[in-house]
């Protein structure tokens, strides 16, 4: 039990090692077969003995594997570290090791003591203001979110159905990974990607199979969203904000939505009990970096009700992505 507690106390060392391996691109150089640390070091611009110690350490968690000849192999756990992996997480892991995240986590004690957000205390501005003001970090962050989103978008699009719908708006949709997946699975739909200007500028919708079926619109979802659509999507948006701002976003969507419209919100839901869950991890990230919070299903449903919606459905394609469906209040009774 003491060893387990000590391991938890040094958990940040594993995070640092994983971040370093992602930055070096170790997995990309193991695609062709196993290599020694010295061989890798020459290609990566690293010190051989130090790189060996790093990879040996990660191998204790199944990230890479050392054989009897001192060569390191790719493992299933390390595959997503490849840049060209189908569901690559290299960008996501790399950015989460950068100072805005790393330093904020180091001030978790202060956040809990004061009830504030560590990032804002350190940097003096909200996180998304920093993203907009620092173009290089902003591009890296947006790319990392697109990578994470890509791993979930197909799962979400597969379980969501759109009977009778012809138009969908992805509110705060980033680069459009979810919208792209939805449009590909539903050829009857057209879609609008809606996010800040610097975000939608890097959209991924301009592909031959989607020609003529999409638009990208820049704006602020606290002020307004494109009106009149059949479906509105909010994926991993509400967890980034406190209740008051969530209500503003939801009410803006409600005002734009026709009477027959539907809203699909996607978030990790915090379950009861003591078991690990992505929603609980994300909640710590929200506490340190963003002024948001993870929520239970009941808490999300309470927000939707307060914003003028009636919850009509629930799906859970992934622990990272539970889908709550809602319609304008009163419509469920009329139907």
Short mmCIF file of N, CA and C in Angstrom, two decimals, residues 1 14 25 53 60 80 89-90 100 126 141 145 149 157 172 204 220-221 236 250 262 269-270 288 290 296 314:
data_model
loop_
_atom_site.label_atom_id
_atom_site.label_comp_id
_atom_site.label_asym_id
_atom_site.label_seq_id
_atom_site.Cartn_x
_atom_site.Cartn_y
_atom_site.Cartn_z
N UNK A 1 0.84 -1.21 0.00
CA UNK A 1 0.00 0.00 0.00
C UNK A 1 0.87 1.25 0.00
N UNK A 14 5.70 10.23 -14.78
CA UNK A 14 5.22 9.49 -15.94
C UNK A 14 4.68 10.45 -17.00
N UNK A 25 9.07 12.31 -30.88
CA UNK A 25 8.56 11.52 -31.99
C UNK A 25 9.12 10.11 -32.01
N UNK A 53 17.18 5.54 -20.54
CA UNK A 53 16.53 5.55 -19.22
C UNK A 53 15.07 5.99 -19.34
N UNK A 60 7.84 0.33 -18.35
CA UNK A 60 7.23 -0.25 -17.15
C UNK A 60 5.72 -0.08 -17.14
N UNK A 80 -0.83 5.13 -30.61
CA UNK A 80 -1.41 6.47 -30.81
C UNK A 80 -0.40 7.61 -30.71
N UNK A 89 -2.78 10.56 -30.96
CA UNK A 89 -2.90 11.45 -29.80
C UNK A 89 -1.59 12.19 -29.53
N UNK A 90 -0.67 12.14 -30.49
CA UNK A 90 0.62 12.77 -30.25
C UNK A 90 0.47 14.26 -29.97
N UNK A 100 1.30 26.08 -19.94
CA UNK A 100 -0.04 26.47 -19.49
C UNK A 100 -0.78 25.36 -18.74
N UNK A 126 -8.25 34.63 -18.83
CA UNK A 126 -8.85 33.30 -19.04
C UNK A 126 -8.10 32.52 -20.11
N UNK A 141 -2.73 24.09 -29.64
CA UNK A 141 -3.87 23.66 -28.83
C UNK A 141 -5.03 23.23 -29.71
N UNK A 145 -6.78 19.49 -29.90
CA UNK A 145 -8.20 19.22 -29.68
C UNK A 145 -8.80 18.51 -30.88
N UNK A 149 -10.61 14.99 -30.74
CA UNK A 149 -11.97 14.92 -31.26
C UNK A 149 -12.10 13.86 -32.34
N UNK A 157 -21.04 10.05 -34.18
CA UNK A 157 -21.85 10.10 -35.40
C UNK A 157 -22.56 8.78 -35.66
N UNK A 172 -19.45 25.83 -31.48
CA UNK A 172 -18.17 25.63 -30.82
C UNK A 172 -17.50 24.37 -31.32
N UNK A 204 -11.60 21.38 -41.33
CA UNK A 204 -11.23 20.19 -42.11
C UNK A 204 -12.40 19.73 -42.99
N UNK A 220 -19.37 34.39 -31.90
CA UNK A 220 -19.28 34.20 -30.45
C UNK A 220 -20.57 33.56 -29.97
N UNK A 221 -20.49 32.31 -29.46
CA UNK A 221 -21.73 31.62 -29.08
C UNK A 221 -22.39 32.20 -27.84
N UNK A 236 -18.32 18.83 -26.08
CA UNK A 236 -17.23 19.21 -25.17
C UNK A 236 -17.13 20.74 -25.03
N UNK A 250 -26.59 27.86 -23.79
CA UNK A 250 -27.79 27.07 -24.07
C UNK A 250 -28.97 27.95 -24.47
N UNK A 262 -33.75 20.27 -32.44
CA UNK A 262 -33.22 19.40 -31.39
C UNK A 262 -31.82 19.85 -31.03
N UNK A 269 -19.62 12.28 -18.61
CA UNK A 269 -20.48 12.37 -17.43
C UNK A 269 -19.80 11.74 -16.22
N UNK A 270 -19.82 12.42 -15.10
CA UNK A 270 -19.21 11.89 -13.88
C UNK A 270 -20.19 10.91 -13.22
N UNK A 288 -8.02 23.44 -12.95
CA UNK A 288 -6.70 24.07 -13.01
C UNK A 288 -6.54 25.02 -14.20
N UNK A 290 -9.25 25.71 -17.00
CA UNK A 290 -10.45 26.41 -17.44
C UNK A 290 -11.38 26.63 -16.26
N UNK A 296 -22.35 15.59 -13.42
CA UNK A 296 -23.09 14.33 -13.52
C UNK A 296 -24.19 14.50 -14.57
N UNK A 314 -30.81 9.84 -24.12
CA UNK A 314 -29.45 9.73 -23.59
C UNK A 314 -28.75 8.56 -24.26
#
